[in-house]
PDB file of C-alpha atoms in Angstrom:
ATOM      1  CA  UNK W   1       4.232  11.606   2.758  1.00  0.00           C
ATOM      2  CA  UNK W   2       4.617   9.937  -0.647  1.00  0.00           C
ATOM      3  CA  UNK W   3       5.375   6.259  -1.238  1.00  0.00           C
ATOM      4  CA  UNK W   4       7.098   4.610  -4.189  1.00  0.00           C
ATOM      5  CA  UNK W   5       6.453   0.879  -4.465  1.00  0.00           C
ATOM      6  CA  UNK W   6       8.420  -1.635  -6.512  1.00  0.00           C
ATOM      7  CA  UNK W   7      10.672  -4.644  -6.260  1.00  0.00           C
ATOM      8  CA  UNK W   8      13.637  -4.178  -3.946  1.00  0.00           C
ATOM      9  CA  UNK W   9      16.070  -4.582  -6.844  1.00  0.00           C
ATOM     10  CA  UNK W  10      14.297  -1.949  -8.938  1.00  0.00           C
ATOM     11  CA  UNK W  11      14.200   0.549  -6.085  1.00  0.00           C
ATOM     12  CA  UNK W  12      17.875  -0.014  -5.317  1.00  0.00           C
ATOM     13  CA  UNK W  13      18.710   0.689  -8.964  1.00  0.00           C
ATOM     14  CA  UNK W  14      16.737   3.930  -8.778  1.00  0.00           C
ATOM     15  CA  UNK W  15      18.840   5.047  -5.809  1.00  0.00           C
ATOM     16  CA  UNK W  16      22.010   4.154  -7.714  1.00  0.00           C
ATOM     17  CA  UNK W  17      20.795   6.364 -10.557  1.00  0.00           C
ATOM     18  CA  UNK W  18      20.228   9.328  -8.277  1.00  0.00           C
ATOM     19  CA  UNK W  19      16.755   8.871  -6.746  1.00  0.00           C
ATOM     20  CA  UNK W  20      16.463  10.600  -3.378  1.00  0.00           C
ATOM     21  CA  UNK W  21      13.957   8.857  -1.088  1.00  0.00           C
ATOM     22  CA  UNK W  22      14.112   9.866   2.543  1.00  0.00           C
ATOM     23  CA  UNK W  23      13.936   6.204   3.606  1.00  0.00           C
ATOM     24  CA  UNK W  24      14.591   3.000   1.677  1.00  0.00           C
ATOM     25  CA  UNK W  25      12.508   0.152   3.114  1.00  0.00           C
ATOM     26  CA  UNK W  26      13.833  -3.017   1.488  1.00  0.00           C
ATOM     27  CA  UNK W  27      12.533  -6.581   1.464  1.00  0.00           C
ATOM     28  CA  UNK W  28      16.001  -7.899   2.264  1.00  0.00           C
ATOM     29  CA  UNK W  29      19.290  -6.789   3.744  1.00  0.00           C
ATOM     30  CA  UNK W  30      21.405  -7.627   0.705  1.00  0.00           C
ATOM     31  CA  UNK W  31      20.380  -4.602  -1.356  1.00  0.00           C
ATOM     32  CA  UNK W  32      20.899  -2.263   1.586  1.00  0.00           C
ATOM     33  CA  UNK W  33      24.395  -3.695   2.133  1.00  0.00           C
ATOM     34  CA  UNK W  34      25.252  -3.376  -1.566  1.00  0.00           C
ATOM     35  CA  UNK W  35      24.199   0.270  -1.580  1.00  0.00           C
ATOM     36  CA  UNK W  36      26.187   0.816   1.607  1.00  0.00           C
ATOM     37  CA  UNK W  37      29.296  -0.678  -0.022  1.00  0.00           C
ATOM     38  CA  UNK W  38      28.865   1.834  -2.835  1.00  0.00           C
ATOM     39  CA  UNK W  39      28.681   4.689  -0.343  1.00  0.00           C
ATOM     40  CA  UNK W  40      25.029   5.439  -1.044  1.00  0.00           C
ATOM     41  CA  UNK W  41      23.582   4.672   2.400  1.00  0.00           C
ATOM     42  CA  UNK W  42      24.030   6.306   5.802  1.00  0.00           C
ATOM     43  CA  UNK W  43      25.502   3.216   7.454  1.00  0.00           C
ATOM     44  CA  UNK W  44      24.432   4.101  10.968  1.00  0.00           C
ATOM     45  CA  UNK W  45      20.750   4.194   9.945  1.00  0.00           C
ATOM     46  CA  UNK W  46      20.521   0.535   8.873  1.00  0.00           C
ATOM     47  CA  UNK W  47      17.890  -1.292  10.936  1.00  0.00           C
ATOM     48  CA  UNK W  48      15.967  -4.545  10.737  1.00  0.00           C
ATOM     49  CA  UNK W  49      12.214  -3.892  10.689  1.00  0.00           C
ATOM     50  CA  UNK W  50      10.943  -7.411  10.096  1.00  0.00           C
ATOM     51  CA  UNK W  51      11.887 -10.953   9.253  1.00  0.00           C
ATOM     52  CA  UNK W  52       9.743 -11.778   6.253  1.00  0.00           C
ATOM     53  CA  UNK W  53       7.919 -15.078   5.908  1.00  0.00           C
ATOM     54  CA  UNK W  54       7.037 -16.805   2.692  1.00  0.00           C
ATOM     55  CA  UNK W  55       3.555 -18.321   2.441  1.00  0.00           C
ATOM     56  CA  UNK W  56       1.520 -20.485   0.083  1.00  0.00           C
ATOM     57  CA  UNK W  57      -1.677 -18.508  -0.639  1.00  0.00           C
ATOM     58  CA  UNK W  58      -4.947 -19.484  -2.329  1.00  0.00           C
ATOM     59  CA  UNK W  59      -8.296 -17.732  -2.724  1.00  0.00           C
ATOM     60  CA  UNK W  60     -10.848 -18.669  -0.032  1.00  0.00           C
ATOM     61  CA  UNK W  61     -13.464 -19.846  -2.543  1.00  0.00           C
ATOM     62  CA  UNK W  62     -11.127 -22.264  -4.288  1.00  0.00           C
ATOM     63  CA  UNK W  63     -11.662 -25.900  -3.390  1.00  0.00           C
ATOM     64  CA  UNK W  64      -7.935 -26.393  -3.880  1.00  0.00           C
ATOM     65  CA  UNK W  65      -6.019 -26.624  -0.608  1.00  0.00           C
ATOM     66  CA  UNK W  66      -2.225 -26.663  -0.626  1.00  0.00           C
ATOM     67  CA  UNK W  67      -0.612 -27.353   2.721  1.00  0.00           C
ATOM     68  CA  UNK W  68       2.998 -27.762   1.607  1.00  0.00           C
ATOM     69  CA  UNK W  69       5.322 -26.918  -1.254  1.00  0.00           C
ATOM     70  CA  UNK W  70       5.516 -30.556  -2.339  1.00  0.00           C
ATOM     71  CA  UNK W  71       1.768 -30.462  -2.996  1.00  0.00           C
ATOM     72  CA  UNK W  72       2.428 -27.897  -5.738  1.00  0.00           C
ATOM     73  CA  UNK W  73       3.509 -30.822  -7.921  1.00  0.00           C
ATOM     74  CA  UNK W  74      -0.097 -32.097  -7.964  1.00  0.00           C
ATOM     75  CA  UNK W  75      -1.652 -32.042 -11.467  1.00  0.00           C
ATOM     76  CA  UNK W  76      -4.604 -29.950 -10.237  1.00  0.00           C
ATOM     77  CA  UNK W  77      -2.166 -27.125  -9.466  1.00  0.00           C
ATOM     78  CA  UNK W  78      -1.613 -25.698 -12.930  1.00  0.00           C
ATOM     79  CA  UNK W  79      -0.357 -22.107 -12.440  1.00  0.00           C
ATOM     80  CA  UNK W  80       1.776 -20.734  -9.608  1.00  0.00           C
ATOM     81  CA  UNK W  81       2.772 -17.098  -9.202  1.00  0.00           C
ATOM     82  CA  UNK W  82       6.105 -16.063  -7.736  1.00  0.00           C
ATOM     83  CA  UNK W  83       8.033 -12.825  -7.956  1.00  0.00           C
ATOM     84  CA  UNK W  84      10.951 -12.825 -10.377  1.00  0.00           C
ATOM     85  CA  UNK W  85      13.840 -14.479  -8.465  1.00  0.00           C
ATOM     86  CA  UNK W  86      16.360 -12.265 -10.277  1.00  0.00           C
ATOM     87  CA  UNK W  87      14.790  -9.060  -8.925  1.00  0.00           C
ATOM     88  CA  UNK W  88      12.679  -9.748  -5.853  1.00  0.00           C
ATOM     89  CA  UNK W  89      13.843 -11.248  -2.536  1.00  0.00           C
ATOM     90  CA  UNK W  90      10.620 -13.216  -2.035  1.00  0.00           C
ATOM     91  CA  UNK W  91      10.979 -14.712  -5.496  1.00  0.00           C
ATOM     92  CA  UNK W  92      14.528 -15.757  -4.678  1.00  0.00           C
ATOM     93  CA  UNK W  93      13.336 -17.268  -1.384  1.00  0.00           C
ATOM     94  CA  UNK W  94      10.620 -19.192  -3.245  1.00  0.00           C
ATOM     95  CA  UNK W  95      13.193 -20.558  -5.698  1.00  0.00           C
ATOM     96  CA  UNK W  96      15.552 -21.523  -2.860  1.00  0.00           C
ATOM     97  CA  UNK W  97      12.747 -23.333  -1.023  1.00  0.00           C
ATOM     98  CA  UNK W  98      11.695 -25.271  -4.118  1.00  0.00           C
ATOM     99  CA  UNK W  99      15.318 -26.141  -4.867  1.00  0.00           C
ATOM    100  CA  UNK W 100      15.817 -27.311  -1.267  1.00  0.00           C
ATOM    101  CA  UNK W 101      13.004 -29.821  -1.794  1.00  0.00           C
ATOM    102  CA  UNK W 102      14.349 -30.854  -5.200  1.00  0.00           C
ATOM    103  CA  UNK W 103      11.173 -29.819  -7.050  1.00  0.00           C
ATOM    104  CA  UNK W 104      12.261 -26.579  -8.770  1.00  0.00           C
ATOM    105  CA  UNK W 105      12.650 -28.214 -12.188  1.00  0.00           C
ATOM    106  CA  UNK W 106       9.279 -29.954 -11.834  1.00  0.00           C
ATOM    107  CA  UNK W 107       7.506 -26.740 -10.815  1.00  0.00           C
ATOM    108  CA  UNK W 108       9.126 -24.419 -13.388  1.00  0.00           C
ATOM    109  CA  UNK W 109       6.650 -25.078 -16.243  1.00  0.00           C
ATOM    110  CA  UNK W 110       3.815 -23.987 -13.938  1.00  0.00           C
ATOM    111  CA  UNK W 111       5.418 -20.729 -12.839  1.00  0.00           C
ATOM    112  CA  UNK W 112       4.078 -17.300 -13.696  1.00  0.00           C
ATOM    113  CA  UNK W 113       6.756 -14.726 -12.876  1.00  0.00           C
ATOM    114  CA  UNK W 114       5.743 -11.264 -11.702  1.00  0.00           C
ATOM    115  CA  UNK W 115       7.815  -8.105 -11.396  1.00  0.00           C
ATOM    116  CA  UNK W 116       6.989  -7.685  -7.696  1.00  0.00           C
ATOM    117  CA  UNK W 117       5.643  -9.772  -4.832  1.00  0.00           C
ATOM    118  CA  UNK W 118       2.555  -7.522  -4.786  1.00  0.00           C
ATOM    119  CA  UNK W 119       1.846  -8.509  -8.376  1.00  0.00           C
ATOM    120  CA  UNK W 120       2.202 -12.209  -7.547  1.00  0.00           C
ATOM    121  CA  UNK W 121      -0.392 -11.748  -4.813  1.00  0.00           C
ATOM    122  CA  UNK W 122      -2.709  -9.949  -7.254  1.00  0.00           C
ATOM    123  CA  UNK W 123      -2.442 -12.786  -9.765  1.00  0.00           C
ATOM    124  CA  UNK W 124      -3.786 -15.182  -7.128  1.00  0.00           C
ATOM    125  CA  UNK W 125      -6.473 -12.786  -5.889  1.00  0.00           C
ATOM    126  CA  UNK W 126      -7.849 -12.300  -9.405  1.00  0.00           C
ATOM    127  CA  UNK W 127      -7.808 -16.015 -10.157  1.00  0.00           C
ATOM    128  CA  UNK W 128      -5.185 -15.796 -12.897  1.00  0.00           C
ATOM    129  CA  UNK W 129      -3.179 -18.451 -11.042  1.00  0.00           C
ATOM    130  CA  UNK W 130      -4.140 -21.258  -8.686  1.00  0.00           C
ATOM    131  CA  UNK W 131      -1.567 -20.471  -6.025  1.00  0.00           C
ATOM    132  CA  UNK W 132       0.888 -17.721  -5.127  1.00  0.00           C
ATOM    133  CA  UNK W 133       4.096 -18.000  -3.156  1.00  0.00           C
ATOM    134  CA  UNK W 134       3.876 -14.618  -1.551  1.00  0.00           C
ATOM    135  CA  UNK W 135       4.683 -12.586   1.545  1.00  0.00           C
ATOM    136  CA  UNK W 136       2.919 -13.140   4.837  1.00  0.00           C
ATOM    137  CA  UNK W 137       2.686  -9.364   5.163  1.00  0.00           C
ATOM    138  CA  UNK W 138       0.578  -9.177   1.988  1.00  0.00           C
ATOM    139  CA  UNK W 139      -1.695 -12.097   2.792  1.00  0.00           C
ATOM    140  CA  UNK W 140      -2.211 -12.083   6.548  1.00  0.00           C
ATOM    141  CA  UNK W 141      -5.081  -9.566   6.351  1.00  0.00           C
ATOM    142  CA  UNK W 142      -6.601 -11.041   3.178  1.00  0.00           C
ATOM    143  CA  UNK W 143      -9.624 -13.389   3.159  1.00  0.00           C
ATOM    144  CA  UNK W 144      -7.612 -16.275   1.781  1.00  0.00           C
ATOM    145  CA  UNK W 145      -5.962 -19.510   2.890  1.00  0.00           C
ATOM    146  CA  UNK W 146      -2.260 -19.416   3.690  1.00  0.00           C
ATOM    147  CA  UNK W 147       0.385 -21.771   4.978  1.00  0.00           C
ATOM    148  CA  UNK W 148       3.842 -20.761   6.159  1.00  0.00           C
ATOM    149  CA  UNK W 149       6.800 -22.103   4.214  1.00  0.00           C
ATOM    150  CA  UNK W 150       9.394 -23.490   6.667  1.00  0.00           C
ATOM    151  CA  UNK W 151      12.128 -20.905   7.219  1.00  0.00           C
ATOM    152  CA  UNK W 152      14.910 -23.481   6.981  1.00  0.00           C
ATOM    153  CA  UNK W 153      14.168 -24.010   3.274  1.00  0.00           C
ATOM    154  CA  UNK W 154      15.525 -20.602   2.258  1.00  0.00           C
ATOM    155  CA  UNK W 155      17.847 -17.865   3.433  1.00  0.00           C
ATOM    156  CA  UNK W 156      16.338 -15.500   6.020  1.00  0.00           C
ATOM    157  CA  UNK W 157      14.296 -12.625   4.624  1.00  0.00           C
ATOM    158  CA  UNK W 158      15.742 -10.001   6.937  1.00  0.00           C
ATOM    159  CA  UNK W 159      13.887  -6.910   5.823  1.00  0.00           C
ATOM    160  CA  UNK W 160      15.957  -3.816   6.421  1.00  0.00           C
ATOM    161  CA  UNK W 161      15.569  -0.075   6.102  1.00  0.00           C
ATOM    162  CA  UNK W 162      18.087   2.753   5.842  1.00  0.00           C
ATOM    163  CA  UNK W 163      18.360   6.416   4.937  1.00  0.00           C
ATOM    164  CA  UNK W 164      20.104   7.019   1.593  1.00  0.00           C
ATOM    165  CA  UNK W 165      22.805   9.681   1.454  1.00  0.00           C
ATOM    166  CA  UNK W 166      20.797  11.280  -1.356  1.00  0.00           C
ATOM    167  CA  UNK W 167      17.759  11.836   0.910  1.00  0.00           C
ATOM    168  CA  UNK W 168      16.409  15.383   0.736  1.00  0.00           C
ATOM    169  CA  UNK W 169      14.884  15.129   4.228  1.00  0.00           C
ATOM    170  CA  UNK W 170      17.133  12.659   6.077  1.00  0.00           C
ATOM    171  CA  UNK W 171      15.939  13.647   9.555  1.00  0.00           C
ATOM    172  CA  UNK W 172      12.341  12.875   8.628  1.00  0.00           C
ATOM    173  CA  UNK W 173      13.494   9.545   7.238  1.00  0.00           C
ATOM    174  CA  UNK W 174      15.244   8.726  10.512  1.00  0.00           C
ATOM    175  CA  UNK W 175      12.176   9.732  12.518  1.00  0.00           C
ATOM    176  CA  UNK W 176       9.864   7.529  10.459  1.00  0.00           C
ATOM    177  CA  UNK W 177      12.264   4.584  10.771  1.00  0.00           C
ATOM    178  CA  UNK W 178      12.383   5.094  14.544  1.00  0.00           C
ATOM    179  CA  UNK W 179       8.578   5.127  14.679  1.00  0.00           C
ATOM    180  CA  UNK W 180       8.320   1.845  12.745  1.00  0.00           C
ATOM    181  CA  UNK W 181      10.354   0.033  15.404  1.00  0.00           C
ATOM    182  CA  UNK W 182       8.922   1.947  18.367  1.00  0.00           C
ATOM    183  CA  UNK W 183       6.444   0.645  20.942  1.00  0.00           C
ATOM    184  CA  UNK W 184       3.731   2.496  19.033  1.00  0.00           C
ATOM    185  CA  UNK W 185       4.783   1.227  15.622  1.00  0.00           C
ATOM    186  CA  UNK W 186       5.477  -2.447  16.359  1.00  0.00           C
ATOM    187  CA  UNK W 187       1.832  -3.525  16.970  1.00  0.00           C
ATOM    188  CA  UNK W 188       0.880  -2.275  13.512  1.00  0.00           C
ATOM    189  CA  UNK W 189       3.885  -3.990  11.944  1.00  0.00           C
ATOM    190  CA  UNK W 190       3.010  -7.263  13.710  1.00  0.00           C
ATOM    191  CA  UNK W 191      -0.606  -6.987  12.538  1.00  0.00           C
ATOM    192  CA  UNK W 192       0.620  -7.079   8.964  1.00  0.00           C
ATOM    193  CA  UNK W 193       3.062  -9.925   9.499  1.00  0.00           C
ATOM    194  CA  UNK W 194       6.274  -7.924   9.928  1.00  0.00           C
ATOM    195  CA  UNK W 195       7.771  -9.714  12.916  1.00  0.00           C
ATOM    196  CA  UNK W 196      11.186  -9.381  14.483  1.00  0.00           C
ATOM    197  CA  UNK W 197      13.203 -12.345  15.786  1.00  0.00           C
ATOM    198  CA  UNK W 198      11.533 -13.491  19.001  1.00  0.00           C
ATOM    199  CA  UNK W 199       8.088 -12.205  18.052  1.00  0.00           C
ATOM    200  CA  UNK W 200       5.269 -14.594  17.167  1.00  0.00           C
ATOM    201  CA  UNK W 201       2.870 -14.804  14.231  1.00  0.00           C
ATOM    202  CA  UNK W 202      -0.855 -14.805  14.873  1.00  0.00           C
ATOM    203  CA  UNK W 203      -2.256 -17.617  12.662  1.00  0.00           C
ATOM    204  CA  UNK W 204      -5.578 -16.965  10.974  1.00  0.00           C
TER     205      UNK W 204
END
């Protein structure tokens, strides 16, 4: 099995241009729905696999502790990584949350935009930024400090998967999707922060 990682927007564009993955696992539902509207997705294969959560993440050895988004305005917080809001769902959620609190304009000069949410996490892990607004799924197993961003500050990150019509092995794609949401697959998904509505998050 081969994996192709990238921002949800980039991967959706690849499918539009003729890419043929057996399963498209997206960080939000919007891109899946847009592809479906264009007739590029097998509509009956769309399934929610996790409701993503945005977190504030810092390296464990940093003395800096940020408990809330408003604390990002502190002068000691100089560089903050987020995924590009124009391409990545988690970046858009971060922007929405900061706008909800009325601090987007204040925070903007501190922002370091990455192409993907994975890259934003890496910036924080390597110390290139003080803080990252990243995905719970990327940080929950890391030796760092994280705080959940309240869900009501941004639109839900309903992470959805579907089999593209261009898939070369659609049955295998369907089988893998079924496994992800099966009784065997869910414990692993929960371990990495991919929860479904009604499931709980194990805090570090």
